[in-house]
CSV table of C-alpha atoms in Angstrom, one decimal:
chain,number,residue,atom,x,y,z
A,1,UNK,CA,-33.6,25.3,11.8
A,2,UNK,CA,-34.1,22.6,14.1
A,3,UNK,CA,-31.3,20.8,15.6
A,4,UNK,CA,-32.5,17.0,16.4
A,5,UNK,CA,-36.2,17.1,15.5
A,6,UNK,CA,-36.3,13.4,15.9
A,7,UNK,CA,-34.2,10.2,16.4
A,8,UNK,CA,-33.4,9.7,12.7
A,9,UNK,CA,-32.6,13.3,11.9
A,10,UNK,CA,-29.6,15.5,13.3
A,11,UNK,CA,-30.7,18.5,11.4
A,12,UNK,CA,-33.3,20.4,9.4
A,13,UNK,CA,-33.1,23.4,7.4
A,14,UNK,CA,-36.8,24.0,5.6
A,15,UNK,CA,-37.2,21.1,3.5
A,16,UNK,CA,-33.8,19.8,4.1
A,17,UNK,CA,-33.1,17.2,6.4
A,18,UNK,CA,-29.7,15.7,7.5
A,19,UNK,CA,-30.1,12.1,8.8
A,20,UNK,CA,-28.0,10.3,11.3
A,21,UNK,CA,-27.7,7.7,8.3
A,22,UNK,CA,-26.2,9.4,6.1
A,23,UNK,CA,-23.8,11.4,8.8
A,24,UNK,CA,-22.5,7.8,10.2
A,25,UNK,CA,-22.1,6.4,6.8
A,26,UNK,CA,-20.0,9.5,5.6
A,27,UNK,CA,-18.0,9.3,8.8
A,28,UNK,CA,-17.2,5.8,8.1
A,29,UNK,CA,-15.9,6.2,4.7
A,30,UNK,CA,-13.8,9.5,5.7
A,31,UNK,CA,-11.8,7.3,8.5
A,32,UNK,CA,-11.5,4.1,6.0
A,33,UNK,CA,-10.2,7.1,3.5
A,34,UNK,CA,-7.6,8.3,5.8
A,35,UNK,CA,-6.4,5.1,7.1
A,36,UNK,CA,-5.9,3.9,3.6
A,37,UNK,CA,-4.0,7.0,2.8
A,38,UNK,CA,-1.7,7.0,5.7
A,39,UNK,CA,-0.4,3.6,3.6
A,40,UNK,CA,-0.4,5.1,0.2
A,41,UNK,CA,1.9,7.5,1.3
A,42,UNK,CA,4.3,5.0,2.7
A,43,UNK,CA,4.2,3.0,-0.5
A,44,UNK,CA,4.9,6.2,-2.7
A,45,UNK,CA,1.7,7.1,-3.9
A,46,UNK,CA,0.2,10.6,-4.7
A,47,UNK,CA,-2.7,11.2,-2.4
A,48,UNK,CA,-4.8,12.1,-5.5
A,49,UNK,CA,-4.8,8.5,-6.5
A,50,UNK,CA,-7.2,8.0,-3.3
A,51,UNK,CA,-9.0,11.6,-3.6
A,52,UNK,CA,-9.9,10.5,-7.6
A,53,UNK,CA,-11.3,7.3,-6.3
A,54,UNK,CA,-13.1,7.6,-3.0
A,55,UNK,CA,-16.2,10.1,-4.2
A,56,UNK,CA,-17.1,7.5,-7.5
A,57,UNK,CA,-16.5,4.9,-5.7
A,58,UNK,CA,-19.0,6.1,-2.4
A,59,UNK,CA,-21.9,6.9,-5.0
A,60,UNK,CA,-21.9,3.9,-7.0
A,61,UNK,CA,-21.4,1.7,-3.4
A,62,UNK,CA,-24.7,3.2,-2.2
A,63,UNK,CA,-26.4,2.7,-5.5
A,64,UNK,CA,-25.3,-0.8,-5.6
A,65,UNK,CA,-26.2,-1.2,-1.9
A,66,UNK,CA,-29.8,0.3,-2.4
A,67,UNK,CA,-30.4,-1.7,-5.7
A,68,UNK,CA,-29.1,-4.9,-4.2
A,69,UNK,CA,-31.9,-4.3,-1.4
A,70,UNK,CA,-34.8,-3.0,-3.9
A,71,UNK,CA,-34.3,-6.3,-5.7
A,72,UNK,CA,-34.8,-8.4,-2.9
A,73,UNK,CA,-37.6,-6.4,-1.7
A,74,UNK,CA,-38.9,-5.8,-4.7
A,75,UNK,CA,-42.7,-6.5,-3.7
A,76,UNK,CA,-42.8,-3.7,-1.6
A,77,UNK,CA,-40.9,-1.4,-4.0
A,78,UNK,CA,-43.1,-2.5,-7.0
A,79,UNK,CA,-46.1,-1.3,-5.1
A,80,UNK,CA,-44.3,1.7,-3.8
A,81,UNK,CA,-42.1,3.1,-6.6
A,82,UNK,CA,-41.8,6.4,-5.1
A,83,UNK,CA,-39.9,4.9,-2.3
A,84,UNK,CA,-37.1,3.3,-4.5
A,85,UNK,CA,-34.7,6.4,-4.2
A,86,UNK,CA,-35.8,7.1,-0.4
A,87,UNK,CA,-32.3,6.0,1.1
A,88,UNK,CA,-32.6,8.3,4.1
A,89,UNK,CA,-35.4,5.8,5.4
A,90,UNK,CA,-32.8,3.2,5.3
A,91,UNK,CA,-32.6,0.3,3.4
A,92,UNK,CA,-28.9,-0.1,2.0
A,93,UNK,CA,-27.7,-3.9,1.9
A,94,UNK,CA,-23.9,-4.0,2.5
A,95,UNK,CA,-23.3,-6.5,0.2
A,96,UNK,CA,-24.6,-5.0,-2.6
A,97,UNK,CA,-22.6,-1.8,-2.0
A,98,UNK,CA,-19.4,-4.3,-1.4
A,99,UNK,CA,-19.8,-6.1,-5.2
A,100,UNK,CA,-20.3,-2.6,-7.1
A,101,UNK,CA,-17.2,-1.3,-5.1
A,102,UNK,CA,-15.1,-4.1,-5.6
A,103,UNK,CA,-15.8,-4.1,-9.5
A,104,UNK,CA,-15.3,-0.2,-9.5
A,105,UNK,CA,-12.3,-0.5,-7.9
A,106,UNK,CA,-10.9,-3.3,-10.1
A,107,UNK,CA,-11.5,-1.0,-13.0
A,108,UNK,CA,-10.1,1.9,-11.4
A,109,UNK,CA,-7.0,0.3,-10.1
A,110,UNK,CA,-6.1,-1.6,-13.1
A,111,UNK,CA,-6.4,1.5,-15.3
A,112,UNK,CA,-4.1,3.5,-13.2
A,113,UNK,CA,-1.5,0.5,-13.2
A,114,UNK,CA,-2.0,-0.2,-9.7
A,115,UNK,CA,-2.1,-3.7,-7.8
A,116,UNK,CA,-5.6,-4.5,-7.2
A,117,UNK,CA,-4.6,-7.0,-4.4
A,118,UNK,CA,-1.9,-4.5,-2.9
A,119,UNK,CA,-5.2,-1.7,-2.8
A,120,UNK,CA,-7.4,-4.8,-1.7
A,121,UNK,CA,-4.9,-5.1,1.4
A,122,UNK,CA,-4.8,-1.6,1.8
A,123,UNK,CA,-8.7,-1.0,1.6
A,124,UNK,CA,-10.5,-3.6,3.2
A,125,UNK,CA,-9.6,-3.2,7.0
A,126,UNK,CA,-10.6,0.3,6.9
A,127,UNK,CA,-13.9,-1.0,5.2
A,128,UNK,CA,-14.8,-2.9,8.6
A,129,UNK,CA,-14.4,0.7,10.4
A,130,UNK,CA,-16.7,2.2,7.6
A,131,UNK,CA,-19.3,-0.7,8.3
A,132,UNK,CA,-19.0,-0.3,12.2
A,133,UNK,CA,-20.0,3.3,11.9
A,134,UNK,CA,-23.1,2.2,9.2
A,135,UNK,CA,-24.5,-0.3,11.6
A,136,UNK,CA,-25.0,2.8,13.8
A,137,UNK,CA,-26.8,4.0,11.1
A,138,UNK,CA,-29.1,1.3,11.2
A,139,UNK,CA,-29.5,1.8,15.1
A,140,UNK,CA,-30.9,5.1,14.5
A,141,UNK,CA,-33.0,3.9,11.7
A,142,UNK,CA,-34.5,1.0,14.3
A,143,UNK,CA,-33.3,-1.6,11.7
A,144,UNK,CA,-30.9,-4.5,11.7
A,145,UNK,CA,-32.5,-5.9,14.8
A,146,UNK,CA,-33.1,-9.2,16.2
A,147,UNK,CA,-35.8,-11.1,18.3
A,148,UNK,CA,-37.8,-9.8,21.3
A,149,UNK,CA,-35.8,-9.6,24.4
A,150,UNK,CA,-36.9,-8.9,27.8
A,151,UNK,CA,-36.5,-5.3,29.4
A,152,UNK,CA,-33.8,-6.3,31.8
A,153,UNK,CA,-31.5,-7.6,28.7
A,154,UNK,CA,-30.8,-3.7,28.6
A,155,UNK,CA,-29.8,-3.7,32.3
A,156,UNK,CA,-26.2,-3.5,31.2
A,157,UNK,CA,-26.7,-1.0,28.3
A,158,UNK,CA,-26.8,2.8,28.1
A,159,UNK,CA,-30.2,4.3,28.0
A,160,UNK,CA,-30.3,5.7,24.9
A,161,UNK,CA,-29.4,2.0,23.2
A,162,UNK,CA,-32.2,0.8,25.4
A,163,UNK,CA,-34.9,3.3,24.2
A,164,UNK,CA,-33.9,3.1,20.6
A,165,UNK,CA,-34.5,-0.3,20.6
A,166,UNK,CA,-38.1,-0.5,21.7
A,167,UNK,CA,-39.4,-1.4,17.9
A,168,UNK,CA,-42.8,-2.3,17.0
A,169,UNK,CA,-44.1,-2.5,20.8
A,170,UNK,CA,-41.2,-4.8,22.1
A,171,UNK,CA,-37.7,-4.6,23.1
A,172,UNK,CA,-35.2,-5.9,20.3
A,173,UNK,CA,-32.1,-7.6,20.3
A,174,UNK,CA,-29.3,-5.2,18.9
A,175,UNK,CA,-27.6,-7.5,16.1
A,176,UNK,CA,-26.6,-4.1,14.9
A,177,UNK,CA,-24.1,-3.7,18.0
A,178,UNK,CA,-23.0,-7.2,17.5
A,179,UNK,CA,-21.8,-6.7,13.9
A,180,UNK,CA,-20.5,-2.9,14.8
A,181,UNK,CA,-18.1,-4.6,17.7
A,182,UNK,CA,-17.3,-7.6,15.4
A,183,UNK,CA,-16.0,-5.1,12.6
A,184,UNK,CA,-14.0,-3.0,15.2
A,185,UNK,CA,-12.6,-6.3,16.7
A,186,UNK,CA,-11.6,-7.2,13.0
A,187,UNK,CA,-9.9,-4.5,12.2
A,188,UNK,CA,-7.7,-4.2,15.1
A,189,UNK,CA,-7.0,-7.9,14.7
A,190,UNK,CA,-6.0,-7.5,10.9
A,191,UNK,CA,-4.1,-4.4,11.6
A,192,UNK,CA,-2.5,-5.3,14.8
A,193,UNK,CA,-1.9,-8.8,14.5
A,194,UNK,CA,-2.4,-10.5,11.3
A,195,UNK,CA,-0.5,-8.4,9.1
A,196,UNK,CA,2.8,-8.5,11.3
A,197,UNK,CA,2.5,-12.2,11.9
A,198,UNK,CA,0.5,-14.1,9.4
A,199,UNK,CA,0.8,-12.2,6.4
A,200,UNK,CA,2.2,-14.2,3.2
A,201,UNK,CA,0.7,-13.3,0.2
A,202,UNK,CA,-0.6,-10.0,-1.3
A,203,UNK,CA,-4.1,-9.6,-0.8
A,204,UNK,CA,-4.0,-11.6,2.4
A,205,UNK,CA,-5.3,-8.8,4.7
A,206,UNK,CA,-8.4,-8.2,2.0
A,207,UNK,CA,-8.9,-12.2,2.1
A,208,UNK,CA,-8.8,-12.4,6.1
A,209,UNK,CA,-11.3,-9.5,5.8
A,210,UNK,CA,-13.8,-11.9,3.8
A,211,UNK,CA,-13.4,-14.5,6.2
A,212,UNK,CA,-13.9,-12.6,9.5
A,213,UNK,CA,-16.9,-10.4,8.0
A,214,UNK,CA,-18.2,-13.7,6.3
A,215,UNK,CA,-18.1,-15.5,9.7
A,216,UNK,CA,-19.4,-12.2,11.6
A,217,UNK,CA,-22.3,-11.8,9.2
A,218,UNK,CA,-23.5,-15.2,8.8
A,219,UNK,CA,-23.5,-15.4,12.6
A,220,UNK,CA,-25.7,-12.0,12.7
A,221,UNK,CA,-27.8,-12.6,10.1
A,222,UNK,CA,-29.1,-15.8,11.9
A,223,UNK,CA,-30.1,-13.6,14.7
A,224,UNK,CA,-31.9,-10.9,13.0
A,225,UNK,CA,-35.5,-10.8,12.1
A,226,UNK,CA,-35.9,-8.5,9.2
A,227,UNK,CA,-33.3,-10.2,7.0
A,228,UNK,CA,-33.6,-10.4,2.8
A,229,UNK,CA,-34.9,-13.7,2.0
A,230,UNK,CA,-35.3,-16.3,-1.1
A,231,UNK,CA,-38.0,-18.6,0.2
A,232,UNK,CA,-36.9,-19.8,3.4
A,233,UNK,CA,-33.1,-19.0,2.8
A,234,UNK,CA,-31.5,-16.0,4.2
A,235,UNK,CA,-29.6,-14.0,1.4
A,236,UNK,CA,-27.0,-12.7,3.5
A,237,UNK,CA,-26.0,-16.1,4.8
A,238,UNK,CA,-25.7,-17.5,1.6
A,239,UNK,CA,-23.5,-14.8,0.4
A,240,UNK,CA,-21.3,-14.9,3.7
A,241,UNK,CA,-20.5,-18.3,3.1
A,242,UNK,CA,-19.4,-17.5,-0.6
A,243,UNK,CA,-17.4,-14.7,0.9
A,244,UNK,CA,-15.6,-17.2,3.3
A,245,UNK,CA,-15.0,-19.3,0.7
A,246,UNK,CA,-13.0,-16.8,-1.4
A,247,UNK,CA,-11.0,-15.8,1.6
A,248,UNK,CA,-10.1,-19.1,2.6
A,249,UNK,CA,-9.1,-19.9,-1.1
A,250,UNK,CA,-7.0,-16.6,-1.2
A,251,UNK,CA,-5.3,-17.1,2.3
A,252,UNK,CA,-4.3,-20.4,0.9
A,253,UNK,CA,-2.4,-18.9,-2.1
A,254,UNK,CA,-4.7,-21.3,-4.2
A,255,UNK,CA,-6.3,-18.1,-6.0
A,256,UNK,CA,-2.9,-16.7,-6.6
A,257,UNK,CA,-2.0,-19.9,-8.5
A,258,UNK,CA,-5.1,-20.6,-10.3
A,259,UNK,CA,-5.2,-16.9,-11.8
A,260,UNK,CA,-1.4,-16.4,-12.1
A,261,UNK,CA,-1.3,-13.2,-9.8
A,262,UNK,CA,2.2,-13.6,-9.3
A,263,UNK,CA,4.0,-10.5,-11.3
A,264,UNK,CA,7.7,-10.2,-12.7
A,265,UNK,CA,9.6,-7.6,-10.6
A,266,UNK,CA,11.2,-4.3,-12.1
A,267,UNK,CA,14.7,-4.3,-11.3
A,268,UNK,CA,16.1,-1.2,-10.6
A,269,UNK,CA,19.8,-0.9,-9.9
A,270,UNK,CA,22.3,1.8,-8.1
A,271,UNK,CA,25.4,1.8,-9.7
A,272,UNK,CA,28.5,2.5,-8.2
A,273,UNK,CA,29.3,-0.6,-5.8
A,274,UNK,CA,26.5,-2.6,-6.9
A,275,UNK,CA,27.2,-3.0,-10.7
A,276,UNK,CA,30.8,-1.5,-10.8
A,277,UNK,CA,33.5,-1.4,-8.2
A,278,UNK,CA,34.0,2.3,-8.0
A,279,UNK,CA,35.8,2.4,-4.8
A,280,UNK,CA,39.2,3.2,-5.6
A,281,UNK,CA,38.1,5.8,-8.1
A,282,UNK,CA,35.9,7.8,-5.6
A,283,UNK,CA,38.7,7.7,-3.0
A,284,UNK,CA,41.3,8.8,-5.4
A,285,UNK,CA,39.0,11.6,-6.7
A,286,UNK,CA,37.9,12.7,-3.5
A,287,UNK,CA,41.9,12.8,-2.6
A,288,UNK,CA,42.7,15.0,-5.6
A,289,UNK,CA,39.8,17.7,-5.1
A,290,UNK,CA,41.0,18.0,-1.6
A,291,UNK,CA,44.7,18.4,-2.6
A,292,UNK,CA,43.7,21.3,-4.9
A,293,UNK,CA,41.2,22.8,-2.8
A,294,UNK,CA,41.8,22.0,1.0
A,295,UNK,CA,45.3,20.8,1.0
A,296,UNK,CA,45.5,21.3,4.6
A,297,UNK,CA,42.8,18.6,5.2
A,298,UNK,CA,43.6,14.9,5.3
A,299,UNK,CA,40.9,12.6,5.3
A,300,UNK,CA,40.9,9.8,7.0
A,301,UNK,CA,39.5,6.3,5.7
A,302,UNK,CA,36.0,6.7,7.4
A,303,UNK,CA,35.5,10.0,6.0
A,304,UNK,CA,36.3,8.9,2.4
A,305,UNK,CA,33.9,6.4,3.0
A,306,UNK,CA,31.2,8.7,3.8
A,307,UNK,CA,31.3,10.0,0.3
A,308,UNK,CA,29.1,6.8,-0.8
A,309,UNK,CA,25.6,7.1,-0.8
A,310,UNK,CA,25.0,11.2,-0.1
A,311,UNK,CA,25.0,13.4,-3.0
A,312,UNK,CA,28.1,15.7,-3.4
A,313,UNK,CA,26.1,18.6,-2.3
A,314,UNK,CA,25.9,16.9,1.0
A,315,UNK,CA,29.2,15.3,1.0
A,316,UNK,CA,31.3,18.4,0.4
A,317,UNK,CA,28.8,20.4,2.4
A,318,UNK,CA,30.5,19.0,5.4
A,319,UNK,CA,33.6,20.6,4.1
A,320,UNK,CA,33.4,23.7,2.3
A,321,UNK,CA,31.8,26.9,2.5
A,322,UNK,CA,28.0,27.0,0.4
A,323,UNK,CA,29.7,29.0,-2.2
A,324,UNK,CA,32.6,26.8,-2.8
A,325,UNK,CA,30.4,23.4,-3.4
A,326,UNK,CA,29.6,23.9,-6.8
A,327,UNK,CA,33.3,24.5,-7.6
A,328,UNK,CA,34.3,21.3,-5.5
A,329,UNK,CA,31.3,19.6,-7.5
A,330,UNK,CA,32.6,20.6,-11.0
A,331,UNK,CA,36.6,19.4,-10.0
A,332,UNK,CA,35.1,16.4,-8.8
A,333,UNK,CA,33.3,15.7,-11.8
A,334,UNK,CA,36.3,16.3,-14.4
A,335,UNK,CA,38.7,14.3,-12.2
A,336,UNK,CA,36.6,11.4,-11.4
A,337,UNK,CA,35.4,11.3,-15.5
A,338,UNK,CA,39.1,11.2,-16.5
A,339,UNK,CA,40.1,8.9,-14.0
A,340,UNK,CA,37.3,6.1,-15.0
A,341,UNK,CA,39.3,4.1,-17.3
A,342,UNK,CA,42.1,3.2,-15.1
A,343,UNK,CA,40.1,2.6,-11.9
A,344,UNK,CA,36.8,1.9,-12.2
A,345,UNK,CA,36.5,-2.1,-12.3
A,346,UNK,CA,33.3,-4.3,-12.9
A,347,UNK,CA,31.6,-6.1,-10.2
A,348,UNK,CA,32.3,-9.9,-10.4
A,349,UNK,CA,29.4,-11.7,-12.5
A,350,UNK,CA,27.5,-8.3,-13.2
A,351,UNK,CA,27.8,-8.9,-16.9
A,352,UNK,CA,26.5,-12.3,-16.9
A,353,UNK,CA,24.0,-11.5,-14.2
A,354,UNK,CA,22.6,-8.5,-16.0
A,355,UNK,CA,22.8,-10.2,-19.6
A,356,UNK,CA,20.9,-13.3,-18.3
A,357,UNK,CA,18.1,-11.0,-16.7
A,358,UNK,CA,17.8,-8.9,-19.8
A,359,UNK,CA,17.2,-11.9,-22.1
A,360,UNK,CA,14.5,-13.2,-19.4
A,361,UNK,CA,12.5,-10.3,-19.9
A,362,UNK,CA,12.8,-8.1,-17.1
A,363,UNK,CA,12.3,-4.3,-16.9
A,364,UNK,CA,15.2,-2.7,-15.6
A,365,UNK,CA,16.8,0.7,-15.1
A,366,UNK,CA,19.7,2.7,-13.3
A,367,UNK,CA,18.9,5.0,-10.4
A,368,UNK,CA,22.3,6.5,-9.1
A,369,UNK,CA,22.9,9.9,-7.3
A,370,UNK,CA,25.8,9.9,-9.9
A,371,UNK,CA,25.5,12.4,-12.7
A,372,UNK,CA,24.0,10.9,-15.8
A,373,UNK,CA,27.2,11.7,-18.0
A,374,UNK,CA,29.7,9.8,-15.6
A,375,UNK,CA,27.1,7.1,-15.1
A,376,UNK,CA,26.9,6.1,-18.5
A,377,UNK,CA,30.7,6.5,-19.4
A,378,UNK,CA,31.0,4.0,-16.4
A,379,UNK,CA,28.4,1.4,-18.1
A,380,UNK,CA,30.5,1.6,-21.4
A,381,UNK,CA,33.5,0.8,-19.4
A,382,UNK,CA,31.8,-2.4,-17.5
A,383,UNK,CA,30.1,-3.2,-21.1
A,384,UNK,CA,26.8,-2.9,-19.5
A,385,UNK,CA,25.4,0.2,-21.3
A,386,UNK,CA,23.5,-1.8,-24.0
A,387,UNK,CA,21.0,-3.2,-21.3
A,388,UNK,CA,19.8,-0.1,-19.6
A,389,UNK,CA,17.6,2.1,-21.6
A,390,UNK,CA,16.8,3.9,-18.6
A,391,UNK,CA,19.8,5.7,-16.6
A,392,UNK,CA,18.5,8.3,-14.0
A,393,UNK,CA,21.3,10.3,-12.5
A,394,UNK,CA,21.5,13.1,-10.1
A,395,UNK,CA,20.3,15.6,-12.5
A,396,UNK,CA,17.4,13.5,-13.7
A,397,UNK,CA,16.0,12.5,-10.0
A,398,UNK,CA,13.2,14.6,-9.0
A,399,UNK,CA,14.8,14.7,-5.7
A,400,UNK,CA,18.1,12.6,-4.4
A,401,UNK,CA,18.3,9.3,-2.5
A,402,UNK,CA,17.3,8.4,0.0
A,403,UNK,CA,14.1,9.9,-1.6
A,404,UNK,CA,12.2,7.3,-3.7
A,405,UNK,CA,11.0,9.6,-6.1
A,406,UNK,CA,13.9,8.3,-8.3
A,407,UNK,CA,12.6,4.9,-8.3
A,408,UNK,CA,8.9,5.8,-8.8
A,409,UNK,CA,10.2,7.9,-11.8
A,410,UNK,CA,12.2,5.4,-13.3
A,411,UNK,CA,9.0,3.0,-13.3
A,412,UNK,CA,7.0,5.6,-15.0
A,413,UNK,CA,9.6,5.9,-17.8
A,414,UNK,CA,9.2,1.9,-18.3
A,415,UNK,CA,5.5,2.6,-18.4
A,416,UNK,CA,5.0,0.1,-15.4
A,417,UNK,CA,3.4,0.5,-12.0
A,418,UNK,CA,5.8,0.4,-8.8
A,419,UNK,CA,4.0,-2.2,-6.8
A,420,UNK,CA,6.2,-5.1,-7.7
A,421,UNK,CA,9.8,-3.5,-7.5
A,422,UNK,CA,13.4,-5.0,-6.6
A,423,UNK,CA,15.7,-1.9,-5.7
A,424,UNK,CA,19.5,-3.6,-5.6
A,425,UNK,CA,21.9,-1.3,-3.8
A,426,UNK,CA,25.3,-1.6,-1.6
A,427,UNK,CA,24.7,1.1,1.2
A,428,UNK,CA,22.4,2.1,4.1
A,429,UNK,CA,21.0,5.3,1.6
A,430,UNK,CA,20.0,2.8,-1.1
A,431,UNK,CA,17.7,0.4,1.4
A,432,UNK,CA,16.2,3.6,2.9
A,433,UNK,CA,15.4,4.8,-0.9
A,434,UNK,CA,13.6,1.3,-1.4
A,435,UNK,CA,11.9,1.5,2.0
A,436,UNK,CA,10.3,5.2,1.3
A,437,UNK,CA,8.1,3.6,-1.3
A,438,UNK,CA,8.2,0.0,0.2
A,439,UNK,CA,10.0,-1.7,-2.6
A,440,UNK,CA,11.5,-4.9,-2.1
A,441,UNK,CA,15.3,-3.8,-1.3
A,442,UNK,CA,18.1,-6.2,-1.6
A,443,UNK,CA,21.4,-5.4,-0.3
A,444,UNK,CA,24.7,-6.2,-2.0
A,445,UNK,CA,28.3,-5.0,-1.4
A,446,UNK,CA,31.7,-6.7,-1.4
A,447,UNK,CA,32.6,-4.0,1.3
A,448,UNK,CA,32.7,-5.0,4.9
A,449,UNK,CA,32.1,-1.5,6.2
A,450,UNK,CA,29.3,-0.6,3.6
A,451,UNK,CA,27.7,-4.0,4.6
A,452,UNK,CA,27.6,-3.5,8.3
A,453,UNK,CA,25.7,0.1,7.7
A,454,UNK,CA,23.7,-1.2,5.2
A,455,UNK,CA,22.4,-4.3,7.4
A,456,UNK,CA,21.0,-2.0,9.9
A,457,UNK,CA,18.5,-0.6,7.9
A,458,UNK,CA,17.0,-3.9,7.3
A,459,UNK,CA,16.9,-4.8,3.6
A,460,UNK,CA,14.5,-7.5,2.7
A,461,UNK,CA,17.1,-9.6,1.4
A,462,UNK,CA,21.1,-9.6,1.6
A,463,UNK,CA,22.9,-11.2,-1.4
A,464,UNK,CA,26.7,-12.4,-1.4
A,465,UNK,CA,27.0,-12.7,-5.2
A,466,UNK,CA,24.8,-10.7,-8.1
A,467,UNK,CA,24.1,-14.1,-9.8
A,468,UNK,CA,21.7,-14.9,-6.7
A,469,UNK,CA,19.7,-12.3,-8.3
A,470,UNK,CA,18.8,-14.9,-11.1
A,471,UNK,CA,16.8,-17.5,-9.0
A,472,UNK,CA,15.4,-14.4,-6.5
A,473,UNK,CA,13.4,-13.2,-9.4
A,474,UNK,CA,11.7,-16.5,-9.5
A,475,UNK,CA,10.2,-16.4,-6.4
A,476,UNK,CA,6.5,-16.5,-6.5
A,477,UNK,CA,5.9,-13.4,-3.7
A,478,UNK,CA,4.8,-9.8,-3.8
A,479,UNK,CA,7.7,-7.5,-4.4
A,480,UNK,CA,7.4,-5.1,-2.0
A,481,UNK,CA,8.4,-4.7,1.8
A,482,UNK,CA,5.5,-6.3,3.7
A,483,UNK,CA,7.0,-4.7,6.8
A,484,UNK,CA,5.8,-1.2,6.0
A,485,UNK,CA,1.9,-0.5,6.3
């Protein structure tokens, strides 16, 4: 075993050579993967989505990068066919890798019912970090360099850079470094400034990558002396201009209009307080439970309100011993069911809103912490049972709200992805639930106390009347919470 046998190889084990080029590219890919995985988790996706994606994407991108390079250097490789596979000696063209990587990504994410544009936003900023590392692989291979410079040019650089940039009998301009630094600056701009201040359309982070990297590469390519050429034209500069054009058209929103990229949202509803007025029903049910099981406890109005949002297990857990909670819940469900007909009331305009949305073809479902039999009974009373094929009550949720697992399960049952989802609810728990998968949260309540608590969770929109949904759903936008990355 030999450590650092030369500037290109880190480790030699007999005939096996581990090169800096490979290690730096792999390091960049891993960092980009981890950055994307962080956002994917916040958006409610299983880690397996990217786990299954990254290795095939990396292999195909490397093959694409090599093929692109070989095509434009075919005169050499036609004479030396044994060198076509020798990627350890360098010769990967980033644009070739990007083209193949994008094509594979479109296929993979469409197959998995995931928004390609949303993944474009998620992945491309991290690609700039991967490219920054990849350029240091070029440095170790002594490629991607510029014109001859004087030795004094390197007075402000570390000695290892100066020594490695002695190429073909002269010091060369470190164009690899310009691009590496430019990529890191682009990543910082997109993640720290652009997506917080200027993000408007889904895909904008990806399109900003196109503009930033296209301009950066056009500039750097003009300084290089080892460019791939078509006659007197630098291939990468032509591709860079095309990339910038795509980025500008994307940022302007024109591509969204031309290709009809805006999607109809999936509409998921909470039930109590959102589609049916159950305030007095809940209050009276809780009073009767306590009258039978804990008559010495007189609940205040604030304590009664606290039963909205959390599960019954959580709410009763504040007052009863653990072994008493199942009895309290069973009693609550019986009393509540019996009182539905007399105390449950429809929310104003709920029927006309839901029926109009159904007629316009929106996919809809109920996701509630209420037990399913009671939820279905309530929907019958307010005449909405015919409009919802999917009703997920507490016992059907993978986890109770504010976990977003119920929203994701509802989308699965509707056979759709969960990138464009509106969740409409009346309390803080509902808004937190939506934010736990970065869904577009809409707060609606007629109760001033609920509204105050709900607005502290910063819903994407607050409406005063359910009929406002009819116009809201027609907006051309991404139906996700764009503040969550």
